[in-house]
mmCIF file of C-alpha atoms in Angstrom:
data_model
loop_
_atom_site.group_PDB
_atom_site.id
_atom_site.type_symbol
_atom_site.label_atom_id
_atom_site.label_comp_id
_atom_site.label_asym_id
_atom_site.label_seq_id
_atom_site.Cartn_x
_atom_site.Cartn_y
_atom_site.Cartn_z
ATOM 1 C CA UNK F 1 -2.289 16.667 -12.416
ATOM 2 C CA UNK F 2 -3.928 14.188 -14.952
ATOM 3 C CA UNK F 3 -5.598 11.376 -15.082
ATOM 4 C CA UNK F 4 -4.254 8.064 -16.953
ATOM 5 C CA UNK F 5 -6.128 4.798 -16.625
ATOM 6 C CA UNK F 6 -8.344 5.494 -13.925
ATOM 7 C CA UNK F 7 -5.254 7.093 -11.639
ATOM 8 C CA UNK F 8 -3.906 10.609 -11.177
ATOM 9 C CA UNK F 9 -0.613 11.397 -12.576
ATOM 10 C CA UNK F 10 1.109 13.914 -9.748
ATOM 11 C CA UNK F 11 3.921 16.293 -9.828
ATOM 12 C CA UNK F 12 5.705 15.371 -6.159
ATOM 13 C CA UNK F 13 9.286 15.747 -5.041
ATOM 14 C CA UNK F 14 10.370 16.925 -8.537
ATOM 15 C CA UNK F 15 8.967 13.873 -10.073
ATOM 16 C CA UNK F 16 5.923 12.583 -11.797
ATOM 17 C CA UNK F 17 4.100 9.680 -10.425
ATOM 18 C CA UNK F 18 1.344 7.850 -10.899
ATOM 19 C CA UNK F 19 -1.380 7.276 -8.033
ATOM 20 C CA UNK F 20 -2.953 3.793 -9.527
ATOM 21 C CA UNK F 21 -6.400 2.540 -8.260
ATOM 22 C CA UNK F 22 -5.202 -0.691 -7.025
ATOM 23 C CA UNK F 23 -3.675 0.968 -4.361
ATOM 24 C CA UNK F 24 -0.332 1.514 -5.486
ATOM 25 C CA UNK F 25 2.562 4.016 -6.742
ATOM 26 C CA UNK F 26 3.788 3.655 -10.683
ATOM 27 C CA UNK F 27 7.117 5.854 -11.056
ATOM 28 C CA UNK F 28 7.437 5.761 -15.077
ATOM 29 C CA UNK F 29 10.665 7.327 -15.069
ATOM 30 C CA UNK F 30 11.982 4.318 -13.135
ATOM 31 C CA UNK F 31 9.402 1.992 -14.012
ATOM 32 C CA UNK F 32 9.113 1.202 -10.581
ATOM 33 C CA UNK F 33 6.045 0.245 -8.823
ATOM 34 C CA UNK F 34 5.357 0.585 -5.059
ATOM 35 C CA UNK F 35 2.399 -1.236 -2.519
ATOM 36 C CA UNK F 36 2.563 -1.334 1.004
ATOM 37 C CA UNK F 37 0.875 -3.859 3.663
ATOM 38 C CA UNK F 38 0.195 -6.808 1.587
ATOM 39 C CA UNK F 39 0.173 -8.852 4.980
ATOM 40 C CA UNK F 40 0.201 -12.470 2.764
ATOM 41 C CA UNK F 41 -0.956 -14.830 5.267
ATOM 42 C CA UNK F 42 -3.075 -12.917 7.455
ATOM 43 C CA UNK F 43 -5.996 -15.450 6.907
ATOM 44 C CA UNK F 44 -4.527 -18.337 7.335
ATOM 45 C CA UNK F 45 -2.878 -16.562 10.807
ATOM 46 C CA UNK F 46 -6.859 -15.880 11.505
ATOM 47 C CA UNK F 47 -7.449 -19.607 11.033
ATOM 48 C CA UNK F 48 -5.062 -20.903 13.409
ATOM 49 C CA UNK F 49 -6.551 -18.805 16.043
ATOM 50 C CA UNK F 50 -9.826 -20.918 15.214
ATOM 51 C CA UNK F 51 -11.526 -18.047 12.918
ATOM 52 C CA UNK F 52 -12.632 -20.084 9.640
ATOM 53 C CA UNK F 53 -11.574 -17.402 6.652
ATOM 54 C CA UNK F 54 -10.927 -18.375 3.776
ATOM 55 C CA UNK F 55 -6.939 -18.075 2.020
ATOM 56 C CA UNK F 56 -8.300 -16.921 -1.347
ATOM 57 C CA UNK F 57 -7.357 -13.299 -0.255
ATOM 58 C CA UNK F 58 -3.665 -13.931 -0.894
ATOM 59 C CA UNK F 59 -4.555 -15.479 -4.262
ATOM 60 C CA UNK F 60 -6.966 -12.414 -5.041
ATOM 61 C CA UNK F 61 -3.866 -10.257 -4.327
ATOM 62 C CA UNK F 62 -1.464 -11.937 -6.443
ATOM 63 C CA UNK F 63 -3.638 -11.594 -9.507
ATOM 64 C CA UNK F 64 -4.631 -7.563 -8.722
ATOM 65 C CA UNK F 65 -0.246 -7.789 -8.320
ATOM 66 C CA UNK F 66 -0.102 -9.532 -11.480
ATOM 67 C CA UNK F 67 -2.090 -7.276 -14.116
ATOM 68 C CA UNK F 68 -0.770 -4.085 -12.351
ATOM 69 C CA UNK F 69 2.562 -4.883 -13.389
ATOM 70 C CA UNK F 70 1.616 -6.152 -16.580
ATOM 71 C CA UNK F 71 -0.384 -2.686 -17.137
ATOM 72 C CA UNK F 72 2.317 -0.482 -16.089
ATOM 73 C CA UNK F 73 4.789 -2.288 -17.427
ATOM 74 C CA UNK F 74 6.891 -2.237 -14.308
ATOM 75 C CA UNK F 75 10.532 -3.615 -14.385
ATOM 76 C CA UNK F 76 10.715 -3.118 -10.105
ATOM 77 C CA UNK F 77 8.474 -3.906 -7.453
ATOM 78 C CA UNK F 78 8.926 -2.832 -3.946
ATOM 79 C CA UNK F 79 7.008 -3.810 -1.042
ATOM 80 C CA UNK F 80 6.997 -0.929 1.613
ATOM 81 C CA UNK F 81 6.819 -3.013 4.799
ATOM 82 C CA UNK F 82 4.746 -6.170 6.330
ATOM 83 C CA UNK F 83 4.955 -8.560 3.352
ATOM 84 C CA UNK F 84 3.967 -11.163 5.579
ATOM 85 C CA UNK F 85 1.646 -10.859 8.338
ATOM 86 C CA UNK F 86 2.917 -12.941 10.912
ATOM 87 C CA UNK F 87 4.846 -16.425 11.487
ATOM 88 C CA UNK F 88 1.396 -18.444 11.974
ATOM 89 C CA UNK F 89 0.438 -17.295 8.163
ATOM 90 C CA UNK F 90 3.672 -18.989 6.986
ATOM 91 C CA UNK F 91 1.767 -21.855 5.403
ATOM 92 C CA UNK F 92 2.630 -24.086 2.727
ATOM 93 C CA UNK F 93 -0.411 -22.708 0.802
ATOM 94 C CA UNK F 94 0.693 -18.890 1.012
ATOM 95 C CA UNK F 95 4.193 -20.292 -0.275
ATOM 96 C CA UNK F 96 2.713 -22.012 -2.996
ATOM 97 C CA UNK F 97 0.350 -19.188 -4.168
ATOM 98 C CA UNK F 98 3.464 -16.675 -3.987
ATOM 99 C CA UNK F 99 5.935 -18.574 -5.767
ATOM 100 C CA UNK F 100 3.473 -19.528 -8.602
ATOM 101 C CA UNK F 101 2.927 -15.515 -8.805
ATOM 102 C CA UNK F 102 6.551 -15.228 -8.878
ATOM 103 C CA UNK F 103 7.198 -17.821 -11.453
ATOM 104 C CA UNK F 104 4.600 -15.690 -13.814
ATOM 105 C CA UNK F 105 6.651 -12.566 -13.247
ATOM 106 C CA UNK F 106 10.509 -14.005 -13.419
ATOM 107 C CA UNK F 107 11.694 -10.856 -14.780
ATOM 108 C CA UNK F 108 10.583 -8.473 -12.071
ATOM 109 C CA UNK F 109 12.963 -7.301 -9.663
ATOM 110 C CA UNK F 110 11.559 -7.535 -5.952
ATOM 111 C CA UNK F 111 12.534 -5.252 -3.163
ATOM 112 C CA UNK F 112 11.184 -4.933 0.369
ATOM 113 C CA UNK F 113 11.671 -2.437 3.094
ATOM 114 C CA UNK F 114 11.297 -4.373 6.188
ATOM 115 C CA UNK F 115 8.347 -3.337 8.106
ATOM 116 C CA UNK F 116 6.985 -4.180 11.855
ATOM 117 C CA UNK F 117 5.131 -7.472 10.927
ATOM 118 C CA UNK F 118 8.401 -8.850 8.820
ATOM 119 C CA UNK F 119 10.613 -8.436 12.003
ATOM 120 C CA UNK F 120 8.059 -10.816 13.620
ATOM 121 C CA UNK F 121 7.424 -13.526 10.481
ATOM 122 C CA UNK F 122 10.863 -13.266 9.270
ATOM 123 C CA UNK F 123 12.077 -12.636 5.775
ATOM 124 C CA UNK F 124 9.912 -13.951 2.624
ATOM 125 C CA UNK F 125 10.819 -17.304 1.440
ATOM 126 C CA UNK F 126 14.266 -17.475 -0.652
ATOM 127 C CA UNK F 127 12.655 -19.051 -3.771
ATOM 128 C CA UNK F 128 10.660 -15.380 -3.859
ATOM 129 C CA UNK F 129 14.055 -13.889 -4.864
ATOM 130 C CA UNK F 130 13.088 -10.743 -2.629
ATOM 131 C CA UNK F 131 15.777 -7.986 -1.839
ATOM 132 C CA UNK F 132 15.545 -7.160 1.979
ATOM 133 C CA UNK F 133 16.236 -3.842 3.120
ATOM 134 C CA UNK F 134 16.542 -2.011 6.556
ATOM 135 C CA UNK F 135 14.360 1.558 6.559
ATOM 136 C CA UNK F 136 14.851 3.854 5.019
ATOM 137 C CA UNK F 137 16.245 2.848 1.972
ATOM 138 C CA UNK F 138 17.575 5.562 -0.193
ATOM 139 C CA UNK F 139 18.205 3.821 -3.254
ATOM 140 C CA UNK F 140 16.083 6.459 -5.332
ATOM 141 C CA UNK F 141 15.496 10.355 -5.397
ATOM 142 C CA UNK F 142 13.349 9.862 -2.344
ATOM 143 C CA UNK F 143 13.263 7.441 0.789
ATOM 144 C CA UNK F 144 11.587 4.259 0.938
ATOM 145 C CA UNK F 145 10.130 3.427 4.792
ATOM 146 C CA UNK F 146 7.201 1.629 6.068
ATOM 147 C CA UNK F 147 6.656 3.749 9.037
ATOM 148 C CA UNK F 148 5.944 7.311 8.714
ATOM 149 C CA UNK F 149 8.248 9.850 10.455
ATOM 150 C CA UNK F 150 7.308 13.641 11.484
ATOM 151 C CA UNK F 151 11.494 14.441 9.993
ATOM 152 C CA UNK F 152 13.381 12.972 6.921
ATOM 153 C CA UNK F 153 16.330 14.174 5.394
ATOM 154 C CA UNK F 154 14.352 13.433 2.106
ATOM 155 C CA UNK F 155 10.796 13.369 0.950
ATOM 156 C CA UNK F 156 9.596 9.809 1.353
ATOM 157 C CA UNK F 157 7.085 6.587 0.559
ATOM 158 C CA UNK F 158 5.791 4.608 3.401
ATOM 159 C CA UNK F 159 3.053 2.670 4.610
ATOM 160 C CA UNK F 160 1.970 1.055 7.932
ATOM 161 C CA UNK F 161 -1.011 2.870 9.053
ATOM 162 C CA UNK F 162 -3.572 1.765 6.210
ATOM 163 C CA UNK F 163 -5.154 4.814 5.849
ATOM 164 C CA UNK F 164 -8.643 5.438 4.890
ATOM 165 C CA UNK F 165 -11.294 8.264 4.324
ATOM 166 C CA UNK F 166 -14.967 8.846 5.139
ATOM 167 C CA UNK F 167 -17.198 11.078 3.514
ATOM 168 C CA UNK F 168 -20.453 11.367 5.506
ATOM 169 C CA UNK F 169 -23.634 12.868 3.358
ATOM 170 C CA UNK F 170 -26.323 14.869 4.964
ATOM 171 C CA UNK F 171 -28.586 12.062 5.433
ATOM 172 C CA UNK F 172 -26.212 10.157 7.612
ATOM 173 C CA UNK F 173 -24.610 7.695 5.087
ATOM 174 C CA UNK F 174 -21.129 7.671 4.742
ATOM 175 C CA UNK F 175 -18.364 6.225 2.171
ATOM 176 C CA UNK F 176 -15.501 5.072 3.415
ATOM 177 C CA UNK F 177 -12.504 3.985 1.316
ATOM 178 C CA UNK F 178 -8.931 3.301 1.211
ATOM 179 C CA UNK F 179 -6.958 6.982 0.610
ATOM 180 C CA UNK F 180 -3.494 8.213 -0.360
ATOM 181 C CA UNK F 181 -2.360 11.061 2.138
ATOM 182 C CA UNK F 182 0.101 13.143 0.202
ATOM 183 C CA UNK F 183 1.897 15.976 1.928
ATOM 184 C CA UNK F 184 4.692 17.956 0.386
ATOM 185 C CA UNK F 185 7.386 15.885 1.994
ATOM 186 C CA UNK F 186 5.854 12.044 1.960
ATOM 187 C CA UNK F 187 3.193 9.942 0.398
ATOM 188 C CA UNK F 188 1.340 7.631 2.616
ATOM 189 C CA UNK F 189 0.323 4.603 0.883
ATOM 190 C CA UNK F 190 -3.128 2.772 1.617
ATOM 191 C CA UNK F 191 -2.803 -0.769 2.415
ATOM 192 C CA UNK F 192 -2.642 -3.079 -0.658
ATOM 193 C CA UNK F 193 -3.739 -6.262 1.029
ATOM 194 C CA UNK F 194 -7.476 -7.097 0.456
ATOM 195 C CA UNK F 195 -7.988 -8.333 4.185
ATOM 196 C CA UNK F 196 -6.143 -5.511 6.079
ATOM 197 C CA UNK F 197 -8.662 -2.829 7.154
ATOM 198 C CA UNK F 198 -8.679 0.975 7.131
ATOM 199 C CA UNK F 199 -7.542 3.742 10.003
ATOM 200 C CA UNK F 200 -9.446 6.604 9.476
ATOM 201 C CA UNK F 201 -7.063 9.575 8.643
ATOM 202 C CA UNK F 202 -7.188 13.457 9.748
ATOM 203 C CA UNK F 203 -5.534 15.693 7.177
ATOM 204 C CA UNK F 204 -2.380 17.521 8.282
ATOM 205 C CA UNK F 205 -1.964 21.541 7.070
ATOM 206 C CA UNK F 206 -0.747 21.110 3.459
ATOM 207 C CA UNK F 207 -1.900 17.539 2.850
ATOM 208 C CA UNK F 208 -4.159 16.297 0.187
ATOM 209 C CA UNK F 209 -6.248 12.751 0.037
ATOM 210 C CA UNK F 210 -6.775 10.788 -2.797
ATOM 211 C CA UNK F 211 -9.672 8.315 -2.350
ATOM 212 C CA UNK F 212 -9.716 4.863 -4.430
ATOM 213 C CA UNK F 213 -12.552 2.548 -5.041
ATOM 214 C CA UNK F 214 -10.151 -0.004 -7.077
ATOM 215 C CA UNK F 215 -11.269 1.733 -10.397
ATOM 216 C CA UNK F 216 -10.847 5.352 -10.276
ATOM 217 C CA UNK F 217 -8.781 7.774 -7.764
ATOM 218 C CA UNK F 218 -10.882 10.609 -6.757
ATOM 219 C CA UNK F 219 -9.131 13.680 -4.945
ATOM 220 C CA UNK F 220 -11.199 15.129 -1.915
ATOM 221 C CA UNK F 221 -11.250 18.370 -2.167
ATOM 222 C CA UNK F 222 -10.333 20.296 1.515
ATOM 223 C CA UNK F 223 -13.967 21.217 2.137
ATOM 224 C CA UNK F 224 -14.964 17.569 1.937
ATOM 225 C CA UNK F 225 -12.533 17.218 5.105
ATOM 226 C CA UNK F 226 -15.352 18.792 7.358
ATOM 227 C CA UNK F 227 -17.061 15.662 6.866
ATOM 228 C CA UNK F 228 -15.032 14.073 10.018
ATOM 229 C CA UNK F 229 -16.516 14.760 12.803
ATOM 230 C CA UNK F 230 -14.454 15.835 16.363
ATOM 231 C CA UNK F 231 -15.370 12.340 17.931
ATOM 232 C CA UNK F 232 -13.761 10.472 14.814
ATOM 233 C CA UNK F 233 -10.454 12.629 15.054
ATOM 234 C CA UNK F 234 -10.181 11.675 18.700
ATOM 235 C CA UNK F 235 -9.784 8.198 17.496
ATOM 236 C CA UNK F 236 -6.983 8.578 15.180
#
C-alpha cells in the first residue's frame, strides 16, 4: 500500500486500486473511476417538502467530480447507485447543473448501476448519456453493485449504506468522517454526495477502515475500533 495525491494505493482482489480522499475509488489499469450515492436533487426534494435548503450541493458535487476526473485522467465514470435522490428532485435546476457538467466532460464514458433510489426516481435524463445497468454489473474483473451482499461469486464494489466511522478521545470529544469499509471480498464506498449523512459502521472480521476528510485518506488501526461503544454497535 502506498500514498498517492492524498489517497492510498491498495492491492485488492488481484488489482491495484487508489482510494481517493474525495470518496471515490480509481482503477488506473482501466482508467475507471467509481463513486456511490451522489443523491443529486436531494436538496430540491427537501425544499418541496417545505424545508429551506439551498441547491448548491448538486453544483458543488459536480465541480468536485470534474476535478477528480481531471486529476485521475479517468476515461470511465461508474456511479454505484442512487444517482438521483427522488422523483421530486428532478427539477430543471438540477437538470441544467448536470447537463452543464456533462458538456464539460463530453468524452467521459458514464455508467450507472441502479440502486433503490434510482428505481423510484427513474433513470437520469437522456442528455447525460449515462448507460444504466441492473446490479450486479459484471463488466470488469470484479462485480459492481449498489447493495452490499453477504455472498458474491466475485469480489465487488458497492455503496448504499453511506459508511462512516467515529473515533473518540479520552476527553470525550469525537471525530466522525466518511469511510471506506474494505474486506477481502468487497469494498463499500462512502456516499459521494455532500448532502447525504453518515451511518456509523462496525467493522467485521478481516475488515479495514479508511477514513477521509476530503483531503487525505487515513487507515484506522484495529485498536482504534475500540472507540465504538457497545450502545453504538446496537444502533448499526
